[in-house]
mmCIF file with all atom_site columns, C-alpha atoms in Angstrom:
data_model
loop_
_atom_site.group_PDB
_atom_site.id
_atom_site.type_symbol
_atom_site.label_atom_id
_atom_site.label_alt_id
_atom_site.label_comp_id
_atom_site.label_asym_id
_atom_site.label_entity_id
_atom_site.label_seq_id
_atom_site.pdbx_PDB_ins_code
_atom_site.Cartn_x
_atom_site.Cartn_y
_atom_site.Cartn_z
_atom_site.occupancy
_atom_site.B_iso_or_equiv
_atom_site.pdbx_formal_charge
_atom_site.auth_seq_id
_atom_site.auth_comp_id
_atom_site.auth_asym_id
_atom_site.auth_atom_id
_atom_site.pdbx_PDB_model_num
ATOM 1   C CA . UNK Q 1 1   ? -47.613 -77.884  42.825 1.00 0.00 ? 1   UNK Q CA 1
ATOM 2   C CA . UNK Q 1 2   ? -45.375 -80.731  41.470 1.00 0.00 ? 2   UNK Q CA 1
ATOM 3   C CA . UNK Q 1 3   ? -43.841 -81.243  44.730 1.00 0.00 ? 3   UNK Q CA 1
ATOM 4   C CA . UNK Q 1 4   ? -47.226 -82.555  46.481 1.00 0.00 ? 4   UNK Q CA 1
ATOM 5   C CA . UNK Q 1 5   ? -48.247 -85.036  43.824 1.00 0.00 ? 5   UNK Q CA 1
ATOM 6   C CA . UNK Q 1 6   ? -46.046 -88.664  44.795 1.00 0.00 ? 6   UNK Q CA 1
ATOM 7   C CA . UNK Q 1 7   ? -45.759 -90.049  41.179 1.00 0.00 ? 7   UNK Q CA 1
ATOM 8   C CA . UNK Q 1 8   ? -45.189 -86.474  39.256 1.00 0.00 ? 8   UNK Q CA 1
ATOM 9   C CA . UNK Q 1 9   ? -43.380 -85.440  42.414 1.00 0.00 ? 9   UNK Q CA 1
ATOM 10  C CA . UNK Q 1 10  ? -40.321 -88.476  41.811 1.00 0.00 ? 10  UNK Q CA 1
ATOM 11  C CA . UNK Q 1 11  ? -40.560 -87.903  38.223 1.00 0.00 ? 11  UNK Q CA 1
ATOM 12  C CA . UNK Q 1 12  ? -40.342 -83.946  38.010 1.00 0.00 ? 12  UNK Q CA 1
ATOM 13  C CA . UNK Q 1 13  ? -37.950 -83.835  40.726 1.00 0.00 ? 13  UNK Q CA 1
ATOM 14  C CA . UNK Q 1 14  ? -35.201 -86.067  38.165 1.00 0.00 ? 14  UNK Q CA 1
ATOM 15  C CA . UNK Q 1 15  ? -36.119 -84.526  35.443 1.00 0.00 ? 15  UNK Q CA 1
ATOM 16  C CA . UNK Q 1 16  ? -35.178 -81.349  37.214 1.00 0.00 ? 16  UNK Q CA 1
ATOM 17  C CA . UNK Q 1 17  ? -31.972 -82.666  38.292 1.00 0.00 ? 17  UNK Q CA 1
ATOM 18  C CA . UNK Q 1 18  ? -31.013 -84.180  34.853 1.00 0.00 ? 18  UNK Q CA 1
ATOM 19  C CA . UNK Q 1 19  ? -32.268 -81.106  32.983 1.00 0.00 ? 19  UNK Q CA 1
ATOM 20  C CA . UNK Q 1 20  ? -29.673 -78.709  35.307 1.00 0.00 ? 20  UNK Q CA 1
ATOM 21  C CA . UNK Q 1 21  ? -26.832 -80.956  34.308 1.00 0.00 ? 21  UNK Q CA 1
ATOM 22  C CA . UNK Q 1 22  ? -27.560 -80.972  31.117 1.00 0.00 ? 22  UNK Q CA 1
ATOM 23  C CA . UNK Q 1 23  ? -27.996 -77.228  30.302 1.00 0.00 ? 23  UNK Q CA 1
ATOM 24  C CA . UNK Q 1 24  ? -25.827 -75.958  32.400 1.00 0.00 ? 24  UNK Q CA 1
ATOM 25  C CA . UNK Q 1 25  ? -23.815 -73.467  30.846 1.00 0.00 ? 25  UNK Q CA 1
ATOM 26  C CA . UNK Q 1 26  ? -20.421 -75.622  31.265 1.00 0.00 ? 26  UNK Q CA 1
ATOM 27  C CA . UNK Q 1 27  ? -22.080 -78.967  29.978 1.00 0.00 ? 27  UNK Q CA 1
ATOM 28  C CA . UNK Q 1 28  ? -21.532 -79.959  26.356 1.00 0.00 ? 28  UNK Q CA 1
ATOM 29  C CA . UNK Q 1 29  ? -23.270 -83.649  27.485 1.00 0.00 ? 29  UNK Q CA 1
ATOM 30  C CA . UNK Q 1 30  ? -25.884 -83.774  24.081 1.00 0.00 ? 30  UNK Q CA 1
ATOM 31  C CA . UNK Q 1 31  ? -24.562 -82.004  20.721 1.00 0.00 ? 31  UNK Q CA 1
ATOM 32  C CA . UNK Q 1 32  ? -27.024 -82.946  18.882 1.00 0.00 ? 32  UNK Q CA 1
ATOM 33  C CA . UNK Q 1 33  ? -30.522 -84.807  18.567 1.00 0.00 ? 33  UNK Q CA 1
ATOM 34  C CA . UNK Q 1 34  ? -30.232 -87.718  16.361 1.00 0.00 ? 34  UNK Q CA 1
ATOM 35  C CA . UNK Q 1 35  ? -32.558 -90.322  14.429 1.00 0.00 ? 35  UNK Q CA 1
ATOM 36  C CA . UNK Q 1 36  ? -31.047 -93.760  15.028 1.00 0.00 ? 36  UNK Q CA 1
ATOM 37  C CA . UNK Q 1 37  ? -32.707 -97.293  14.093 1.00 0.00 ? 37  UNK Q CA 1
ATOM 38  C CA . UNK Q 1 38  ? -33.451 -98.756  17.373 1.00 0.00 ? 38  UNK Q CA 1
ATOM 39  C CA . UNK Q 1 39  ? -34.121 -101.212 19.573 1.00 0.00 ? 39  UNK Q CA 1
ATOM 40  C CA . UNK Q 1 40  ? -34.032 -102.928 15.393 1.00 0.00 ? 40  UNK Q CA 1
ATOM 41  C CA . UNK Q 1 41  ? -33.625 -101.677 12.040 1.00 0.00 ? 41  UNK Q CA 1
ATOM 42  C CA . UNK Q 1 42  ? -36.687 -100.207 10.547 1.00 0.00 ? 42  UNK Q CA 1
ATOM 43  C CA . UNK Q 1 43  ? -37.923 -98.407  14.062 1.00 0.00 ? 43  UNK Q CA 1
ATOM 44  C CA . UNK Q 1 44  ? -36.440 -94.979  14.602 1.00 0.00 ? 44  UNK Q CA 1
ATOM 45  C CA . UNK Q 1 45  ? -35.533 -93.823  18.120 1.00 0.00 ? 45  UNK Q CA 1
ATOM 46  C CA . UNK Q 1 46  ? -34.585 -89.878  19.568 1.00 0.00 ? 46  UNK Q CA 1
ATOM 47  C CA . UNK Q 1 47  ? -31.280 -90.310  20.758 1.00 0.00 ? 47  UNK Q CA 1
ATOM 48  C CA . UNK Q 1 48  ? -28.578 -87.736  21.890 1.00 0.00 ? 48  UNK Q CA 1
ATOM 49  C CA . UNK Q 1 49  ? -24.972 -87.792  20.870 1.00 0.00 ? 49  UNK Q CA 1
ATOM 50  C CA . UNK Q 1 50  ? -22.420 -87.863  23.572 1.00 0.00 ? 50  UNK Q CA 1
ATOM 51  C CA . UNK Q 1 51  ? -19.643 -88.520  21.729 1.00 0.00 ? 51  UNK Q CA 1
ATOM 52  C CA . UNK Q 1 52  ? -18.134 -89.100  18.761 1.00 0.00 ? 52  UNK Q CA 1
ATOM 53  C CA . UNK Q 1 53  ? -13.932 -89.717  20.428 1.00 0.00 ? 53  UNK Q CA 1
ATOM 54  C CA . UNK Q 1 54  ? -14.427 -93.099  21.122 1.00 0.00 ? 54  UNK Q CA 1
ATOM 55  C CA . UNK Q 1 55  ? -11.243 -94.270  21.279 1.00 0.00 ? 55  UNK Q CA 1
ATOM 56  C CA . UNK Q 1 56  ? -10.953 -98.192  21.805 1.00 0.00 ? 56  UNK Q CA 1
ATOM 57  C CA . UNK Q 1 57  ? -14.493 -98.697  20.781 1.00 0.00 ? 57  UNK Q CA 1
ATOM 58  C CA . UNK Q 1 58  ? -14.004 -97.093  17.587 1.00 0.00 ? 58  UNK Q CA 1
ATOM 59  C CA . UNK Q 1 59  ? -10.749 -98.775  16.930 1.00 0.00 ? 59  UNK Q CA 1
ATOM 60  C CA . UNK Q 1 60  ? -12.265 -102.117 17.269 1.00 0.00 ? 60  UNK Q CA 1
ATOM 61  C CA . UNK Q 1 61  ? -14.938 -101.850 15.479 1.00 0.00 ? 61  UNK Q CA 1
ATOM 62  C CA . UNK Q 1 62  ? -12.995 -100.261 12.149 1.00 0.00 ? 62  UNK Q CA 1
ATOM 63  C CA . UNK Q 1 63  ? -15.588 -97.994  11.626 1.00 0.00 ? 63  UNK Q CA 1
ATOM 64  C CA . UNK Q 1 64  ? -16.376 -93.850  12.537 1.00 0.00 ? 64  UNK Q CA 1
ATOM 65  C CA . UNK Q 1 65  ? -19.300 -94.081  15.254 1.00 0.00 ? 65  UNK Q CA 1
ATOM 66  C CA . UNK Q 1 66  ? -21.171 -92.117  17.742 1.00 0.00 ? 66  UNK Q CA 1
ATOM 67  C CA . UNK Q 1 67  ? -22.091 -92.448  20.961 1.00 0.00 ? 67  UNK Q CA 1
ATOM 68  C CA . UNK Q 1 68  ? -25.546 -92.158  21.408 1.00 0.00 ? 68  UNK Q CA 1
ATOM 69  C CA . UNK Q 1 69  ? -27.841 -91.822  24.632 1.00 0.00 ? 69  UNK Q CA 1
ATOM 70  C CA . UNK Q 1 70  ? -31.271 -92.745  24.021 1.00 0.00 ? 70  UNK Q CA 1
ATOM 71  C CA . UNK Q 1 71  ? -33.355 -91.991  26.526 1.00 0.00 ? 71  UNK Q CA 1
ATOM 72  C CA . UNK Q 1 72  ? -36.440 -93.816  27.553 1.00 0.00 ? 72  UNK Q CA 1
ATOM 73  C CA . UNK Q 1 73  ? -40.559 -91.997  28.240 1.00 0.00 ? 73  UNK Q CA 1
ATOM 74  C CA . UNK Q 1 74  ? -41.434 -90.412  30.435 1.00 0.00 ? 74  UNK Q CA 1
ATOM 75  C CA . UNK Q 1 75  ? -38.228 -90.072  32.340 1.00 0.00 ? 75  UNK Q CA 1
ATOM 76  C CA . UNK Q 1 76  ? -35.011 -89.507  30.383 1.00 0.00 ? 76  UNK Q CA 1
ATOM 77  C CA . UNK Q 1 77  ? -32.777 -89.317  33.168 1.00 0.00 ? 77  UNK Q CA 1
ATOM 78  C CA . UNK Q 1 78  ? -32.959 -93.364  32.147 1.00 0.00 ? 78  UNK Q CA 1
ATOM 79  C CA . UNK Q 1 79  ? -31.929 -94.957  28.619 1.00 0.00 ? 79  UNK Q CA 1
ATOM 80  C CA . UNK Q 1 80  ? -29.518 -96.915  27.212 1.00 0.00 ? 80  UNK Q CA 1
ATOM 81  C CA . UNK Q 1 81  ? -25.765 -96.056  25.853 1.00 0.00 ? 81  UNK Q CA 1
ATOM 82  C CA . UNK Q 1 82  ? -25.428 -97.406  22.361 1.00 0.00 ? 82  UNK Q CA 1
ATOM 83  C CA . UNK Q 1 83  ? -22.421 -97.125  19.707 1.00 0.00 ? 83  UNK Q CA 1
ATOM 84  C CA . UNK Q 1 84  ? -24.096 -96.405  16.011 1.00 0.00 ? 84  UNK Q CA 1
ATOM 85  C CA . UNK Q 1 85  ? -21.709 -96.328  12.744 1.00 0.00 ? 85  UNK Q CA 1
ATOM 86  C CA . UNK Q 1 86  ? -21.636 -92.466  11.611 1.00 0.00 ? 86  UNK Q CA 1
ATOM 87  C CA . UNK Q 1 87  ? -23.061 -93.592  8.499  1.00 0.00 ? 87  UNK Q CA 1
ATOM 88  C CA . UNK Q 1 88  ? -26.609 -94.986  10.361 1.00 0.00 ? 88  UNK Q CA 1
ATOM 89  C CA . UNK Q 1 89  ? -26.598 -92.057  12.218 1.00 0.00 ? 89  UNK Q CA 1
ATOM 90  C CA . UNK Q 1 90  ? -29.921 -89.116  10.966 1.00 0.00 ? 90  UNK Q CA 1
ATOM 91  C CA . UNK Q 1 91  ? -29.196 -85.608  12.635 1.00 0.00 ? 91  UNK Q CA 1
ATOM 92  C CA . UNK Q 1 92  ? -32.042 -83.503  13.654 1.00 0.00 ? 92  UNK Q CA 1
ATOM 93  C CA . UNK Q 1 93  ? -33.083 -80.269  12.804 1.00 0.00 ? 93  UNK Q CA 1
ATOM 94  C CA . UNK Q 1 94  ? -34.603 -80.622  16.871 1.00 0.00 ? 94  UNK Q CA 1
ATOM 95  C CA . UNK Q 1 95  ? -33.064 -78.425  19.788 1.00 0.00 ? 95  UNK Q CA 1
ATOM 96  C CA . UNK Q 1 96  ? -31.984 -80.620  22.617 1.00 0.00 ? 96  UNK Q CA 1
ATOM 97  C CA . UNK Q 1 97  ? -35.045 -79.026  24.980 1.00 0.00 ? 97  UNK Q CA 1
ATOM 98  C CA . UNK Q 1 98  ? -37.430 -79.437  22.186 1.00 0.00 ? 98  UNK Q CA 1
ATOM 99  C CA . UNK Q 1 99  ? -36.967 -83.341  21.652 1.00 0.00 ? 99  UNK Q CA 1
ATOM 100 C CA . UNK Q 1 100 ? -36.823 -83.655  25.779 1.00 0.00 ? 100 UNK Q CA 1
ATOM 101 C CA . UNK Q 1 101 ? -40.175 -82.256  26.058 1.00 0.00 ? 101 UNK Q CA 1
ATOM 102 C CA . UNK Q 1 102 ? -41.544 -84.807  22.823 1.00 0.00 ? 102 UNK Q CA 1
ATOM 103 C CA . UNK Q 1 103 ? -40.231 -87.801  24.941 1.00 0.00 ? 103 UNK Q CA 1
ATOM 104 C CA . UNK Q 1 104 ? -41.431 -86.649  28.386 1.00 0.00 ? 104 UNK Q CA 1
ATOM 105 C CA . UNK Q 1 105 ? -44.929 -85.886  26.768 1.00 0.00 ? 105 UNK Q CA 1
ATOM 106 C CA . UNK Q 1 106 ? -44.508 -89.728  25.220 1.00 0.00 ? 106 UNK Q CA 1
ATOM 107 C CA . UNK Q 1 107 ? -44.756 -88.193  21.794 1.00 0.00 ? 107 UNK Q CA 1
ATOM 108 C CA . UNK Q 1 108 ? -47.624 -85.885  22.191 1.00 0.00 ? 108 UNK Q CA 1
ATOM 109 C CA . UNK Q 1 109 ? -45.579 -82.523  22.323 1.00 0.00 ? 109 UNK Q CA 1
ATOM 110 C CA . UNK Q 1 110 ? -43.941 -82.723  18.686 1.00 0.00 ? 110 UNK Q CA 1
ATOM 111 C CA . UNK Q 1 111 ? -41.966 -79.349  17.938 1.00 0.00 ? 111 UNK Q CA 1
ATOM 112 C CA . UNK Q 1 112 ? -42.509 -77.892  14.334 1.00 0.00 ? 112 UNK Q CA 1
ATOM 113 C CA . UNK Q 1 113 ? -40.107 -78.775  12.199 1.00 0.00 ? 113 UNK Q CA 1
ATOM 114 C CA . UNK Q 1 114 ? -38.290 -75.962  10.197 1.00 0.00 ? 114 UNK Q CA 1
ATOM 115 C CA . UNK Q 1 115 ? -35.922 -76.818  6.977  1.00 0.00 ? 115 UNK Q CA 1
ATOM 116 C CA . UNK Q 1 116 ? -32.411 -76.017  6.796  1.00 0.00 ? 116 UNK Q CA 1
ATOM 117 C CA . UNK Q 1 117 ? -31.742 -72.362  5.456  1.00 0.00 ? 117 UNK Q CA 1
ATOM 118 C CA . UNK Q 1 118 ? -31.003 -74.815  1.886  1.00 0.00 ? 118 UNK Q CA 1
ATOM 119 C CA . UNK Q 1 119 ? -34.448 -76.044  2.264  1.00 0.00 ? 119 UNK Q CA 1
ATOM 120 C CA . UNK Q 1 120 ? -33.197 -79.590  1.765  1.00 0.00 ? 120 UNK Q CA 1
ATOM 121 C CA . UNK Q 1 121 ? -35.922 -82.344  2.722  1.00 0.00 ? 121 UNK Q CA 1
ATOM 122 C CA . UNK Q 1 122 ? -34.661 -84.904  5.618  1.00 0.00 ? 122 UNK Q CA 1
ATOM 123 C CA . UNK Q 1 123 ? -32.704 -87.499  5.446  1.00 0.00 ? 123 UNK Q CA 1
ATOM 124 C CA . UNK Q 1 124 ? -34.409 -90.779  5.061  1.00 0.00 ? 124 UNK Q CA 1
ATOM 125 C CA . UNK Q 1 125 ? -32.656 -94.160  5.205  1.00 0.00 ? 125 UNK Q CA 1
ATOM 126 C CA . UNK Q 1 126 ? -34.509 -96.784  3.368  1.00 0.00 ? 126 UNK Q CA 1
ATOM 127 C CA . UNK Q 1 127 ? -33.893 -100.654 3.613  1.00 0.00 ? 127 UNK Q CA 1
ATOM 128 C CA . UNK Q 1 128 ? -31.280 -100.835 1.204  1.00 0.00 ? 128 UNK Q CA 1
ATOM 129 C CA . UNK Q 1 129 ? -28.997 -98.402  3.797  1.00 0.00 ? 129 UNK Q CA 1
ATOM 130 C CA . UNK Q 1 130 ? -28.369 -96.185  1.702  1.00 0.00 ? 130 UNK Q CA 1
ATOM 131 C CA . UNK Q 1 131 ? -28.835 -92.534  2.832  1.00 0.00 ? 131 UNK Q CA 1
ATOM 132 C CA . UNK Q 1 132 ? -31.180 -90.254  0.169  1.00 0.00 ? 132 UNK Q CA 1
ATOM 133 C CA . UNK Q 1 133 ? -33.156 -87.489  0.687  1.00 0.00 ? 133 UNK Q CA 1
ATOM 134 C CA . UNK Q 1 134 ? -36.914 -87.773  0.720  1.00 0.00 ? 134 UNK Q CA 1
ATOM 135 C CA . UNK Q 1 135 ? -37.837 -87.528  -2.764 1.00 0.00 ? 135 UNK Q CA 1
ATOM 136 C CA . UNK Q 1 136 ? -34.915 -88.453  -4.426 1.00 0.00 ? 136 UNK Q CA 1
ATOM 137 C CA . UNK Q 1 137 ? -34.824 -92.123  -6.471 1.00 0.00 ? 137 UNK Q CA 1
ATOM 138 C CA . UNK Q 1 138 ? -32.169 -94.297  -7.474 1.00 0.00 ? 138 UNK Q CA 1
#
């Protein structure tokens, strides 16, 4: 049925193709679903980590980071690569097929969240940077 419908047709069939790279059983591509303030700093984005070995990157900038893919809606077999300090960087809770199918629904399809076994609220990061958890005052 998706096959004989031009727009969903282009769009399902990359989807398909990007989804089969990465969950196939030898891909490690995203370890985890991530929180990351982008395109500025008070907007959150989904993003995937690719990589935290960064090599030169990380030696130049004197600082741990993570590479980050974050994809764009509806398809996100297209984003942009971005380098975030470790420190900026909010890990999700999120399975990587559960945050695919919130950004190919453009937000719509939001998966339930469950707490840690510890039960500890999120991470928030207000504007001072400084990472707290919700609840939690200077």
């Amino acid at each position: 049925l998706m096959d004989r419908i031009p727009v969903v047709r282009s769009i399902y069939s990359a989807v398909r193709n990007f989804t089969e790279i990465v969950f196939s059983d030898s891909s490690k591509a995203f370890k985890n679903v991530l929180m990351v303030q982008y395109p500025r700093t008070g907007i959150y984005s989904l993003a995937f980590q690719t990589s935290e070995d960064l090599g030169e990157v990380q030696g130049r900038t004197g600082e741990e980071v993570v590479g980050c893919f974050v994809p764009t809606t509806p398809n996100p077999t297209s984003g942009f690569i971005i380098i975030v300090p470790k420190k900026d960087v909010v890990v999700l809770d999120m399975e990587v097929d559960e945050a695919l199918r919130m950004i190919i629904s453009l937000g719509v399809v939001v998966p339930t969240w469950r707490p840690g076994q510890t039960g500890e609220l999120p991470l928030v990061v207000p504007d001072n940077g400084k990472a707290a958890r919700k609840g939690e005052t200077d």
